[in-house]
């Protein structure tokens, strides 16, 4: 991509995970936070950035129609379409990539499980891609000391924390780069994020500042934290 290109931006939202670490219940993306499904928060957050034109949601196979009608009941300032997700996150993203309109030149990938991402993070990822970085991820410094352990749980080494970043989403890409990365993806070595696939191509991935409210809702404690953030935003009149 050359700075100044004027295509549109799409956000792919993998939302087909079961959310087993959250405990039994509906697929994670459909579980409520402050009475509203996590996925609706995530789509609202992307649309609120005003830099996303189209949102493509990869829904759990058994819930595609329910997700489509749930989203059709909402008003978003971006077009929203729903496709069937796959057995892995990588597969869900690959399916959402198929059939994007030709005029999309920047593609974000954003976990439905990061429902509270602030609009500024979405904006800064898109700006960095449009200014010429082929792949951009938001990241935060790591606060814990990280140790690598062997199979017996004995420490092999302590990793230098200063050079580590905990990576979030949305991750942003020049569309052609993301498509090449998925086309070359090894189905036996599934990546936990899309930038990981791009790195395997040898393409440089740039990190911009993330935000602590862009955390991934994974465990029951994360739900408590997310509810508290929503309550604070509501009290401040921000939602
Ligand atoms: O499992 P993990 O926490 O990595 O999931 C991250 C995101 O990927 C979640 O939003 C989840 O719904 C999505 N996902 C998916 N398809 C799968 C597994 C996970 O869309 N098969």
XYZ file of C-alpha atoms and ligand atoms in Angstrom:
260
model
C 0.000 0.000 0.000
C 1.213 3.526 -0.814
C 0.343 6.359 1.623
C -2.620 8.244 0.143
C -4.415 5.184 -1.288
C -8.136 5.744 -0.879
C -9.730 2.314 -0.510
C -12.158 1.316 2.226
C -11.430 -0.476 5.498
C -13.012 -3.741 6.613
C -12.847 -5.311 10.075
C -13.073 -9.096 10.351
C -14.405 -10.270 13.713
C -13.717 -13.910 14.600
C -16.573 -14.730 16.990
C -16.911 -18.490 16.565
C -15.084 -19.634 19.709
C -16.909 -21.647 22.378
C -15.302 -19.739 25.275
C -14.674 -22.853 27.352
C -12.371 -21.010 29.781
C -15.396 -18.867 30.735
C -17.314 -21.933 31.892
C -20.437 -23.605 30.437
C -22.967 -21.508 28.544
C -23.577 -19.818 25.204
C -20.664 -19.188 22.794
C -18.477 -16.501 24.349
C -19.291 -13.768 21.834
C -23.001 -14.084 22.658
C -22.621 -13.828 26.427
C -23.876 -10.551 27.859
C -21.811 -7.759 29.393
C -23.953 -5.085 31.018
C -26.965 -6.816 29.396
C -25.571 -6.549 25.839
C -23.837 -9.428 23.981
C -20.056 -9.137 23.871
C -20.137 -9.246 20.061
C -22.464 -6.228 19.883
C -20.037 -4.255 22.068
C -17.152 -5.276 19.794
C -18.960 -4.284 16.578
C -20.058 -0.985 18.169
C -16.467 -0.259 19.205
C -15.211 -0.804 15.650
C -18.009 1.279 14.105
C -17.522 4.048 16.685
C -13.965 4.571 15.446
C -15.416 6.016 12.195
C -12.531 4.462 10.267
C -14.226 1.095 9.589
C -16.642 0.865 6.636
C -17.539 -2.833 6.716
C -17.589 -5.402 9.542
C -17.551 -9.133 8.705
C -18.449 -11.342 11.678
C -17.487 -15.060 11.657
C -20.215 -16.638 13.788
C -20.390 -20.106 15.383
C -21.699 -22.591 12.805
C -24.862 -23.356 14.807
C -25.652 -19.713 15.536
C -25.183 -17.932 12.194
C -28.856 -17.039 11.788
C -29.262 -15.996 15.433
C -26.170 -13.769 15.207
C -27.314 -12.249 11.911
C -30.745 -11.371 13.296
C -29.265 -10.096 16.575
C -26.961 -7.726 14.652
C -29.721 -6.722 12.205
C -31.702 -5.422 15.196
C -28.924 -2.947 16.033
C -27.947 0.336 14.389
C -24.254 0.558 13.501
C -22.485 3.295 11.576
C -20.838 0.607 9.405
C -22.211 -2.135 7.158
C -22.258 -5.514 8.967
C -22.332 -8.976 7.376
C -22.190 -12.416 9.009
C -20.408 -15.519 7.685
C -19.952 -19.016 9.126
C -16.840 -19.382 11.296
C -14.513 -22.388 11.314
C -12.990 -24.875 13.765
C -10.025 -22.611 14.625
C -9.656 -18.845 14.942
C -7.338 -18.875 11.914
C -9.965 -20.691 9.890
C -12.694 -18.261 11.013
C -10.554 -15.319 9.823
C -9.756 -17.048 6.518
C -13.484 -17.571 5.879
C -14.257 -13.924 6.691
C -11.551 -12.822 4.224
C -13.270 -14.618 1.345
C -15.562 -12.419 -0.668
C -14.470 -9.010 0.599
C -15.443 -6.305 -1.907
C -12.670 -5.195 -4.315
C -12.452 -1.651 -2.946
C -11.311 -2.810 0.522
C -7.564 -2.159 0.803
C -7.041 -2.224 4.596
C -8.242 -5.147 6.708
C -8.427 -5.253 10.487
C -8.876 -8.454 12.448
C -10.489 -7.950 15.843
C -11.422 -10.577 18.448
C -15.088 -10.447 19.494
C -13.627 -11.299 22.895
C -12.109 -7.773 23.146
C -15.444 -5.932 23.350
C -14.234 -2.751 25.068
C -11.404 -1.698 22.759
C -11.290 2.124 22.721
C -11.917 3.827 19.352
C -8.472 5.533 19.534
C -6.740 2.167 19.307
C -8.736 1.237 16.193
C -7.906 4.643 14.690
C -4.195 4.448 15.399
C -3.892 0.952 13.870
C -5.649 2.052 10.664
C -3.561 5.269 10.462
C -0.327 3.300 10.803
C -1.339 0.903 7.995
C -2.440 3.804 5.779
C 0.867 5.582 6.430
C 2.751 2.631 4.915
C 3.214 -0.138 7.517
C 2.046 -3.426 5.934
C 1.107 -4.974 9.293
C 0.320 -3.216 12.583
C -0.522 -4.604 16.027
C -1.379 -2.833 19.294
C 0.760 -3.949 22.214
C 1.426 -3.216 25.872
C 4.599 -3.640 27.928
C 4.574 -6.831 30.000
C 4.295 -6.240 33.751
C 5.058 -9.741 35.044
C 8.451 -11.401 34.917
C 8.276 -14.061 32.198
C 10.098 -17.374 32.564
C 10.397 -20.156 30.041
C 9.909 -23.608 31.597
C 10.527 -27.175 30.425
C 8.064 -30.087 30.453
C 8.782 -30.712 34.160
C 8.011 -27.058 34.958
C 11.613 -26.276 35.795
C 12.758 -22.843 34.688
C 14.997 -22.823 31.640
C 15.518 -19.065 31.481
C 14.109 -15.660 32.347
C 13.144 -13.626 29.288
C 14.158 -9.938 29.109
C 10.863 -8.196 29.901
C 11.933 -4.872 28.392
C 11.815 -6.311 24.885
C 8.396 -7.996 25.285
C 4.945 -6.723 24.334
C 1.566 -8.340 25.046
C -0.251 -8.101 21.714
C -3.921 -7.218 21.365
C -6.356 -6.628 18.517
C -7.435 -5.008 16.234
C -4.463 -5.997 14.113
C -4.331 -4.076 10.824
C -2.981 -5.143 7.438
C -2.549 -4.155 3.885
C -5.218 -6.459 2.417
C -2.841 -8.134 -0.089
C -0.355 -8.943 2.694
C -3.023 -10.559 4.897
C -4.389 -12.572 1.977
C -0.875 -13.824 1.096
C -0.272 -14.756 4.743
C -3.480 -16.798 4.962
C -2.869 -18.429 1.565
C 0.567 -19.567 2.796
C -0.684 -20.619 6.252
C 0.296 -24.068 7.474
C -2.856 -25.765 8.763
C -0.735 -27.985 11.056
C 0.886 -24.986 12.755
C -2.107 -22.819 13.595
C -1.227 -19.241 14.575
C -2.902 -17.571 17.568
C -2.935 -14.246 15.752
C -2.808 -12.973 12.181
C 0.413 -11.032 12.600
C 2.051 -14.393 13.385
C 1.142 -15.586 9.875
C 2.479 -12.363 8.348
C 5.768 -12.760 10.269
C 6.189 -16.194 8.682
C 6.205 -14.447 5.269
C 9.169 -12.388 6.469
C 7.086 -9.187 6.430
C 7.808 -6.592 9.132
C 5.085 -6.125 11.775
C 4.928 -2.760 13.561
C 3.671 -2.289 17.156
C 1.625 0.769 18.211
C 0.479 1.446 21.792
C -2.374 -0.787 22.927
C -4.794 -0.057 25.763
C -5.565 -1.930 28.962
C -9.313 -1.797 28.159
C -8.628 -3.754 24.949
C -7.985 -6.878 27.064
C -9.415 -10.240 26.008
C -12.361 -11.469 28.071
C -11.256 -15.040 28.748
C -11.963 -16.016 32.378
C -14.823 -15.293 34.820
C -12.623 -12.622 36.486
C -12.318 -10.827 33.130
C -16.139 -10.595 33.021
C -16.124 -8.856 36.430
C -13.500 -6.371 35.199
C -15.371 -5.739 31.939
C -18.641 -5.107 33.821
C -16.825 -2.615 36.066
C -15.386 -0.744 33.070
C -18.838 -0.592 31.452
C -20.412 0.671 34.688
C -17.745 3.399 34.892
C -18.322 4.412 31.259
C -22.082 4.512 31.821
C -21.688 6.635 34.953
C -19.495 9.023 32.944
C -22.156 9.129 30.185
C -19.665 7.667 27.717
C -22.000 4.881 26.481
O -9.735 -18.789 21.753
P -9.218 -17.393 21.660
O -9.307 -16.661 22.952
O -7.893 -17.254 21.000
O -10.277 -16.681 20.704
C -10.040 -15.390 20.194
C -11.177 -15.015 19.257
O -11.260 -15.957 18.184
C -12.555 -15.022 19.948
O -13.255 -13.836 19.574
C -13.215 -16.285 19.419
O -14.633 -16.191 19.301
C -12.586 -16.410 18.030
N -12.600 -17.795 17.527
C -13.214 -18.075 16.293
N -13.259 -19.359 15.802
C -12.763 -20.379 16.530
C -12.108 -20.118 17.782
C -12.037 -18.811 18.238
O -13.729 -17.164 15.638
N -12.882 -21.616 16.049
